PDB file of C-alpha atoms and ligand atoms in Angstrom:
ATOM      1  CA  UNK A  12       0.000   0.000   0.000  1.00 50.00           C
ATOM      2  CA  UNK A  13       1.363   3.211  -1.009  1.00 53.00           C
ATOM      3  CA  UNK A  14       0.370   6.824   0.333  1.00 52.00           C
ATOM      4  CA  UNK A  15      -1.825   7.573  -2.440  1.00 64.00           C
ATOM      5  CA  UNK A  16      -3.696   4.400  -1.729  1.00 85.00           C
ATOM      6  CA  UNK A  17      -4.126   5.473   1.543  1.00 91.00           C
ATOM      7  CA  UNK A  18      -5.413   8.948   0.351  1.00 90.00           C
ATOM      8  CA  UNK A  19      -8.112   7.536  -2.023  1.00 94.00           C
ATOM      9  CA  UNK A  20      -9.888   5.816   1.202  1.00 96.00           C
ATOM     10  CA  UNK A  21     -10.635   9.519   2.557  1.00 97.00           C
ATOM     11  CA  UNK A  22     -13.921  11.835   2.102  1.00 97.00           C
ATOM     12  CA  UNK A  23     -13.356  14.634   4.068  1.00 97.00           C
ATOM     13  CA  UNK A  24      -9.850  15.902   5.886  1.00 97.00           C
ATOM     14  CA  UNK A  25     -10.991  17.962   8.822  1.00 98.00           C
ATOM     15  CA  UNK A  26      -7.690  19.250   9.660  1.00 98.00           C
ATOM     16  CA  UNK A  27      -4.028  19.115   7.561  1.00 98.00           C
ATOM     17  CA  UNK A  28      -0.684  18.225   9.190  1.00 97.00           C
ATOM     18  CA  UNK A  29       0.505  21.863   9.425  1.00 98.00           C
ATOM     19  CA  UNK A  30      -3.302  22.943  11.517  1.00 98.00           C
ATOM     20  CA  UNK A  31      -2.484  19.989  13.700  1.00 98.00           C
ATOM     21  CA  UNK A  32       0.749  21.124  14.418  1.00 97.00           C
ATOM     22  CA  UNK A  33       0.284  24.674  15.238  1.00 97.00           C
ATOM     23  CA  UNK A  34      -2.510  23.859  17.701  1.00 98.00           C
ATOM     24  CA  UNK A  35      -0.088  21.512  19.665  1.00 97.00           C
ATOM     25  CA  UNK A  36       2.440  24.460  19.650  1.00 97.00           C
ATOM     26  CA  UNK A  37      -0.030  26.615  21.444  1.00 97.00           C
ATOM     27  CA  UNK A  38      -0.893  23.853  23.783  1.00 98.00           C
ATOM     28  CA  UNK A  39       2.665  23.483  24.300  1.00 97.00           C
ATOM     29  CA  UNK A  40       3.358  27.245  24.917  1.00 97.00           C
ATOM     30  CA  UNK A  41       0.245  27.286  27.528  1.00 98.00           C
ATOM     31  CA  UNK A  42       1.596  24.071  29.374  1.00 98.00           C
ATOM     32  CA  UNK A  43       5.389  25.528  29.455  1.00 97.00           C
ATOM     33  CA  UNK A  44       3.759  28.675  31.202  1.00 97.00           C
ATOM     34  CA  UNK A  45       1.626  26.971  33.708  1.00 98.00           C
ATOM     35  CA  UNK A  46       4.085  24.247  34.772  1.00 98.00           C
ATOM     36  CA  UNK A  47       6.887  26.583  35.403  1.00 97.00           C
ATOM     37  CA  UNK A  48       9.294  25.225  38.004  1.00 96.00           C
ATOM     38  CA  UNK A  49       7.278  22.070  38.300  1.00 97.00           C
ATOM     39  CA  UNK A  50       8.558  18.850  37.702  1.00 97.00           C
ATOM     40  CA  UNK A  51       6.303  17.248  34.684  1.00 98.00           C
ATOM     41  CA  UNK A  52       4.946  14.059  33.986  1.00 98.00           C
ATOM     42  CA  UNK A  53       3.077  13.419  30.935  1.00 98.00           C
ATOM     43  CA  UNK A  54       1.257  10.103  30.487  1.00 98.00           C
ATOM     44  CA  UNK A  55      -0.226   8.836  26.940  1.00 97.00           C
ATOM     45  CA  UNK A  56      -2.926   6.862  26.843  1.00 93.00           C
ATOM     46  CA  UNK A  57      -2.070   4.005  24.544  1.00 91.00           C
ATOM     47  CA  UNK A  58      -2.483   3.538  21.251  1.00 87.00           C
ATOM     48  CA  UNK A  59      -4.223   6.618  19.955  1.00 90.00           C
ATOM     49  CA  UNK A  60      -2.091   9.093  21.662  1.00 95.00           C
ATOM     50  CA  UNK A  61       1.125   7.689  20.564  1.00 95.00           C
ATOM     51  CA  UNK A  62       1.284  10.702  17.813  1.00 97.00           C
ATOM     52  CA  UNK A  63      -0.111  13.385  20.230  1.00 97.00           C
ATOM     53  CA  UNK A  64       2.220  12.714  23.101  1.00 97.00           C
ATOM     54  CA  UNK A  65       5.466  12.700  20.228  1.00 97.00           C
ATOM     55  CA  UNK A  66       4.749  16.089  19.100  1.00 97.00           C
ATOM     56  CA  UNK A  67       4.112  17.481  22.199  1.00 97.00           C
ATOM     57  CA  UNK A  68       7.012  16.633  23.865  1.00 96.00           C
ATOM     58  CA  UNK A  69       9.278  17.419  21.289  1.00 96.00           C
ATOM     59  CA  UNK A  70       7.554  20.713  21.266  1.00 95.00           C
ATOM     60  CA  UNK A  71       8.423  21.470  24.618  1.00 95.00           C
ATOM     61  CA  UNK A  72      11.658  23.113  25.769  1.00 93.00           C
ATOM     62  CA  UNK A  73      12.036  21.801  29.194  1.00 93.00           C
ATOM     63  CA  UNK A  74      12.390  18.449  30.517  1.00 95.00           C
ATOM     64  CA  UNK A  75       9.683  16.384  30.651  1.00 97.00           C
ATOM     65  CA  UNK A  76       8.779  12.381  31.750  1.00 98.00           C
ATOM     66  CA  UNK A  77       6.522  10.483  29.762  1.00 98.00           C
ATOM     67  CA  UNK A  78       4.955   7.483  30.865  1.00 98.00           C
ATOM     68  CA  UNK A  79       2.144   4.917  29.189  1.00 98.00           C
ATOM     69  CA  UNK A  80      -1.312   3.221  29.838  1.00 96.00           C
ATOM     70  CA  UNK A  81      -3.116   0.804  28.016  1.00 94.00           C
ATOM     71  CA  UNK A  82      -6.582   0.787  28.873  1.00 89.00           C
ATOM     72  CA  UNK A  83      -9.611  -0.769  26.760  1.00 83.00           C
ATOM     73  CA  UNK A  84     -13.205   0.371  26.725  1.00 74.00           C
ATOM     74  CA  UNK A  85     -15.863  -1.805  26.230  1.00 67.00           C
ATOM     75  CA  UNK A  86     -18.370  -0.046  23.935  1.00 62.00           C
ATOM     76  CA  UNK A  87     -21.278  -0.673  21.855  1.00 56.00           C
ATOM     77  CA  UNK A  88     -20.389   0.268  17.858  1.00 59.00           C
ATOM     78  CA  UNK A  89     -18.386   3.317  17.803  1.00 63.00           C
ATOM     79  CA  UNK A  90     -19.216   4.087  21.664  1.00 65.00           C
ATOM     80  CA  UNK A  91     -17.507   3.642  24.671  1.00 67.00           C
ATOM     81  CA  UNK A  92     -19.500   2.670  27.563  1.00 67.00           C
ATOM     82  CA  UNK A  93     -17.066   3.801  30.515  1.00 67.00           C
ATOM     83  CA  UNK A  94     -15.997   0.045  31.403  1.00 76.00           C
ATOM     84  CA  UNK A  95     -12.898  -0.239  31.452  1.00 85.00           C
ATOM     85  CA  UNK A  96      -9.708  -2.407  32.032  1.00 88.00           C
ATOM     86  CA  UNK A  97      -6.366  -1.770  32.648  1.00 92.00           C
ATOM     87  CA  UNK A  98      -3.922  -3.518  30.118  1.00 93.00           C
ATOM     88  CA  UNK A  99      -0.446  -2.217  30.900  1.00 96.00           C
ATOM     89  CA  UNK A 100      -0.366   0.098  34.375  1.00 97.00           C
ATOM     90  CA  UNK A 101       2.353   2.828  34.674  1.00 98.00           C
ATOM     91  CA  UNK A 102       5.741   2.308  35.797  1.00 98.00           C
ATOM     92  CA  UNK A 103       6.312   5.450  37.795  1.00 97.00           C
ATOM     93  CA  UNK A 104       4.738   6.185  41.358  1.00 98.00           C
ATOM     94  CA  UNK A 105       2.674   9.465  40.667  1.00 98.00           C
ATOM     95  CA  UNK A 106       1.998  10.337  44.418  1.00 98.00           C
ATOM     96  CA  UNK A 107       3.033  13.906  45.118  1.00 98.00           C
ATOM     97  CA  UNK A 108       3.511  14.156  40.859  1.00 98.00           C
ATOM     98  CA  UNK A 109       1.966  16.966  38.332  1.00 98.00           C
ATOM     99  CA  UNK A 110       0.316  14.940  36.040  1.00 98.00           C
ATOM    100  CA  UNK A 111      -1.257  15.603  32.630  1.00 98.00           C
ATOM    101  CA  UNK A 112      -3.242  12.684  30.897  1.00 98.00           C
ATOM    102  CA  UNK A 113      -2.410  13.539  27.233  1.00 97.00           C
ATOM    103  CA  UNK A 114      -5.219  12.030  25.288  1.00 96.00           C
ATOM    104  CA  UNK A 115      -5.979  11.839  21.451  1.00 95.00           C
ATOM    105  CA  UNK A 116      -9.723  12.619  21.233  1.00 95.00           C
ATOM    106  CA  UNK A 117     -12.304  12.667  24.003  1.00 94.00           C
ATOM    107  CA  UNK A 118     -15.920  11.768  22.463  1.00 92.00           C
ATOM    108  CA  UNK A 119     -18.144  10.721  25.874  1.00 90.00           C
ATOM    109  CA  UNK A 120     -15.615  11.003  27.760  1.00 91.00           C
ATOM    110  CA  UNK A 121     -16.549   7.990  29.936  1.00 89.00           C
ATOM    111  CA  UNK A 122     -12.733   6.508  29.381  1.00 87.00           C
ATOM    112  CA  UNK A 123     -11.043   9.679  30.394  1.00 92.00           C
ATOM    113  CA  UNK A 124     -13.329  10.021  33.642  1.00 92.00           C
ATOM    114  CA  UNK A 125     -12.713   6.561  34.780  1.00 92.00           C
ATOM    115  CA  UNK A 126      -9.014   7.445  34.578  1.00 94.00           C
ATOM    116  CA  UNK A 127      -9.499  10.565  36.056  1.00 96.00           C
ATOM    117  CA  UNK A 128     -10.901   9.194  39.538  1.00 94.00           C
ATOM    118  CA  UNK A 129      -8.096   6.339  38.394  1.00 95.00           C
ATOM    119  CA  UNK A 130      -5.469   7.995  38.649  1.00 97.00           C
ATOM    120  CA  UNK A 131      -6.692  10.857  41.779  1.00 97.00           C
ATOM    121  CA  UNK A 132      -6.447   7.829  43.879  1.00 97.00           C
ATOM    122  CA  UNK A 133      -3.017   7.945  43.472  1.00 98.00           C
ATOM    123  CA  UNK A 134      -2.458  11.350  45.205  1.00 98.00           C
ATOM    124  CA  UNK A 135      -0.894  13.204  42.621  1.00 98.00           C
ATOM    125  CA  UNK A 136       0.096  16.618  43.369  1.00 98.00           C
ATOM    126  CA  UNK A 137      -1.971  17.822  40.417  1.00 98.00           C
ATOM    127  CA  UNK A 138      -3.821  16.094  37.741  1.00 98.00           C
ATOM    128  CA  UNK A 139      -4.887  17.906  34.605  1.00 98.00           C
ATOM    129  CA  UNK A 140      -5.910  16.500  30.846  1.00 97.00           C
ATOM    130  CA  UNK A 141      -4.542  17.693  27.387  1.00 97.00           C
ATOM    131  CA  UNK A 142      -6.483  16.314  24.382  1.00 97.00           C
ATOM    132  CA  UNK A 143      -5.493  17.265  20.975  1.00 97.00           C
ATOM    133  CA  UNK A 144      -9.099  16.365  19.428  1.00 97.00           C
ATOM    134  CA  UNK A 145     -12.676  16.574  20.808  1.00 96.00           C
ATOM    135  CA  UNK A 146     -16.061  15.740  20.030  1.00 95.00           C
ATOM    136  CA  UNK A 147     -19.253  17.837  20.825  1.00 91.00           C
ATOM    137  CA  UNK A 148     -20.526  14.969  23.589  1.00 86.00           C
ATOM    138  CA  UNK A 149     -17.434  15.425  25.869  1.00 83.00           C
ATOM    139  CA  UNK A 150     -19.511  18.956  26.732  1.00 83.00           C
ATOM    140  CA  UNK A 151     -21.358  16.920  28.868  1.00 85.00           C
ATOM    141  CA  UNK A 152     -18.349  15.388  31.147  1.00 87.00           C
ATOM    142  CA  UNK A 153     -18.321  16.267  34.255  1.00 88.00           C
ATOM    143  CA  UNK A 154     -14.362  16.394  34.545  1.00 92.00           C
ATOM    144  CA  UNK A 155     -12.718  19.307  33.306  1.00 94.00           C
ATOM    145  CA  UNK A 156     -10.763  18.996  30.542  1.00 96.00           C
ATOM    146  CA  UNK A 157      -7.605  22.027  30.607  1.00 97.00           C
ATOM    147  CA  UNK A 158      -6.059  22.073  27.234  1.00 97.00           C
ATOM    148  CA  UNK A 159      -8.302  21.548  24.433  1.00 97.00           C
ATOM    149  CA  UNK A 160      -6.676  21.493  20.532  1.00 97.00           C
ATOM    150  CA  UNK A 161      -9.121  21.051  18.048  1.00 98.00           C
ATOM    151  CA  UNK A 162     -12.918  20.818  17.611  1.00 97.00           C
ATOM    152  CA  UNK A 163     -13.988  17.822  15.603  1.00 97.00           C
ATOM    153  CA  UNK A 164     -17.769  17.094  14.763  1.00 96.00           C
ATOM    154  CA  UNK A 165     -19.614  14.230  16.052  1.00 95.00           C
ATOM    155  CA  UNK A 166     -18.120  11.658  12.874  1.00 96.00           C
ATOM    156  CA  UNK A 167     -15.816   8.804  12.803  1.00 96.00           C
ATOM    157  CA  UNK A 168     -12.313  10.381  11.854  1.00 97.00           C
ATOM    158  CA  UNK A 169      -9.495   8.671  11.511  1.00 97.00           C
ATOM    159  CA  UNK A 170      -5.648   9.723  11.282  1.00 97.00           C
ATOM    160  CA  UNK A 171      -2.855  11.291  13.746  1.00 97.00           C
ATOM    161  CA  UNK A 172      -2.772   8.023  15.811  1.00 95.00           C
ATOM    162  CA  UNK A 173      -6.797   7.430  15.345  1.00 95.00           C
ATOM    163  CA  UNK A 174      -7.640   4.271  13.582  1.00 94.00           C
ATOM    164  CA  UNK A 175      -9.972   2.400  11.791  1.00 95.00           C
ATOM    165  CA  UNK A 176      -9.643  -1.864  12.336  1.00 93.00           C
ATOM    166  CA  UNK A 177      -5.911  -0.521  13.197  1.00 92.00           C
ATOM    167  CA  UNK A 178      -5.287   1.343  10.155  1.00 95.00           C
ATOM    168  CA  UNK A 179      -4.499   4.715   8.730  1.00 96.00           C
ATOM    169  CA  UNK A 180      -2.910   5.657  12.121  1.00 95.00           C
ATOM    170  CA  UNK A 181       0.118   6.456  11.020  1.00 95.00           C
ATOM    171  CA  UNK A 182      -1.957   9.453   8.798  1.00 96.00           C
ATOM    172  CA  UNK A 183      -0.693  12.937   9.303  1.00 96.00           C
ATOM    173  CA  UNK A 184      -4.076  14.716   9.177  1.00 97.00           C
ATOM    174  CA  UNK A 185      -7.722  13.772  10.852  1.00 98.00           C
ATOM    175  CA  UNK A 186     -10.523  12.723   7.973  1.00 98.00           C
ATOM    176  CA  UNK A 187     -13.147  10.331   7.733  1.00 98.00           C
ATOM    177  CA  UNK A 188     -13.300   7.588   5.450  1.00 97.00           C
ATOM    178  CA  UNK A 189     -15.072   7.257   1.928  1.00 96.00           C
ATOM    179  CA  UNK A 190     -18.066   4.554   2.289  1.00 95.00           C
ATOM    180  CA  UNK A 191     -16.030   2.782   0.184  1.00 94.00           C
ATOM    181  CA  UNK A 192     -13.794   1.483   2.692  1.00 94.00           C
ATOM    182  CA  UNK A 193     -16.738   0.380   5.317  1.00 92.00           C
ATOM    183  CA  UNK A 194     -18.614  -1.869   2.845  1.00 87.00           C
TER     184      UNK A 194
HETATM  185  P1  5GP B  29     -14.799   8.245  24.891  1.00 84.96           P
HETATM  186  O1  5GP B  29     -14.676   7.423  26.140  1.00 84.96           O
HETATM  187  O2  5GP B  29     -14.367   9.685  25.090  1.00 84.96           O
HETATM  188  O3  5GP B  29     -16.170   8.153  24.277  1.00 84.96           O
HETATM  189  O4  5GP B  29     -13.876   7.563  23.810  1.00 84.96           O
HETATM  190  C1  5GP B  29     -12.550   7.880  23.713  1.00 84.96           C
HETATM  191  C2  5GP B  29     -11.795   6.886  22.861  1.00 84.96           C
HETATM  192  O5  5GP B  29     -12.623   6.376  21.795  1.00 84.96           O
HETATM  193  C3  5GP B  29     -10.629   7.584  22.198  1.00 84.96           C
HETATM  194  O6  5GP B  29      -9.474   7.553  23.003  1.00 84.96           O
HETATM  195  C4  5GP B  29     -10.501   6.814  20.902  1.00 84.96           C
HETATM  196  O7  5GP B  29      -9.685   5.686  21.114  1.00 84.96           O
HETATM  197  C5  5GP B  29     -11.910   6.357  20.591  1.00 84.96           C
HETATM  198  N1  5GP B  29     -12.572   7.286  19.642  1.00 84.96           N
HETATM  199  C6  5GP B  29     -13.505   8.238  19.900  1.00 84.96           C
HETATM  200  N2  5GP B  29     -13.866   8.872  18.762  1.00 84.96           N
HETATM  201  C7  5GP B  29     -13.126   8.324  17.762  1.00 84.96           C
HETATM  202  C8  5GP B  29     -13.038   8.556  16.337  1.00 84.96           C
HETATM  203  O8  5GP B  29     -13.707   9.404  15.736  1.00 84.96           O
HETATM  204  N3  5GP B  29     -12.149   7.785  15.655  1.00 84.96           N
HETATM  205  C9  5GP B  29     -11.381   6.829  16.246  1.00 84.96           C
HETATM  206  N4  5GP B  29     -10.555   6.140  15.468  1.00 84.96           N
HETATM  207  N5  5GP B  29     -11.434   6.575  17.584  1.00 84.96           N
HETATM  208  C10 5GP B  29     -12.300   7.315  18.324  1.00 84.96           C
END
């Protein structure tokens, strides 16, 4: 499969590599500011935010500690449902920590506020989120969600670590897919 086969499986792009990019730079900027003097620990919510927590970090010019979750969501369809297991646990202790959940795209939100209360157990010194996509449901989640990139619609996308059956993940913009692809 070559890129433009990749490209001919996409209807709509709803935002290019370079839109993407910028946004994250802003986010970046805003978390530099607000973490000054703090020790940082990012965690990435595995796989989607592979891409998300990349960029980020190398967009920062301070240190910073990343660490990983794997969590799945049991969901009905495209849905999650908020149940949810824990597939690989972090590695690092995050009592006393500033933490900030770096996700891909909140939709209900149900994940995220499971590991939310997760993760508050822990006793972190702070806990704050940073998604680089959202949807409109997340509006109704009760957590508060601090850095916010990019408004998507309420549509499949697909791209920037998103995938579809575990493809087109490794796409540098956010688009849905031609029907094409789902019949
Ligand atoms: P939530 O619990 O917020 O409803 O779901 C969040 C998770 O569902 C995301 O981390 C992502 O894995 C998946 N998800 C939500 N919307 C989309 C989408 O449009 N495309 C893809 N590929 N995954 C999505």
């Amino acid at each position: 499969m070559d890129a433009a086969d990749i490209e001919k499986d996409l209807a709509q792009i709803h935002f290019t590599e370079e839109q993407i990019q910028a946004k994250l730079k802003e986010l970046a900027a805003r978390i530099e500011q607000d973490y000054e003097g703090k020790d940082l620990l990012i965690i990435g919510v595995l796989r989607g935010a592979v891409m998300v927590m990349a960029d980020l970090a190398r967009s920062f010019s301070r240190h910073v500690e990343m660490d990983w979750m794997a969590i799945s969501s049991y969901g009905s369809g495209t849905k999650s449902s908020g149940v949810v297991r824990i597939q690989k646990d972090l590695d690092t202790d995050i009592t006393n920590r500033h933490v900030l959940i770096v996700e891909d795209i909140i939709d209900t939100g149900l994940t995220l506020t499971w590991l939310v209360s997760n993760l508050q157990s822990r006793k972190p010194a702070s806990l704050e989120i940073c998604t680089a996509f959202r949807k409109p449901d997340a509006a109704k989640m009760s957590v508060p969600v601090k850095y916010v990139g990019l408004e998507l619609p309420d549509e499949f996308v697909v791209g920037y670590g998103l995938d579809y059956a575990e493809k087109y993940r490794n796409l540098r913009c956010v688009a849905t897919l031609a029907p094409h692809v789902y019949s």
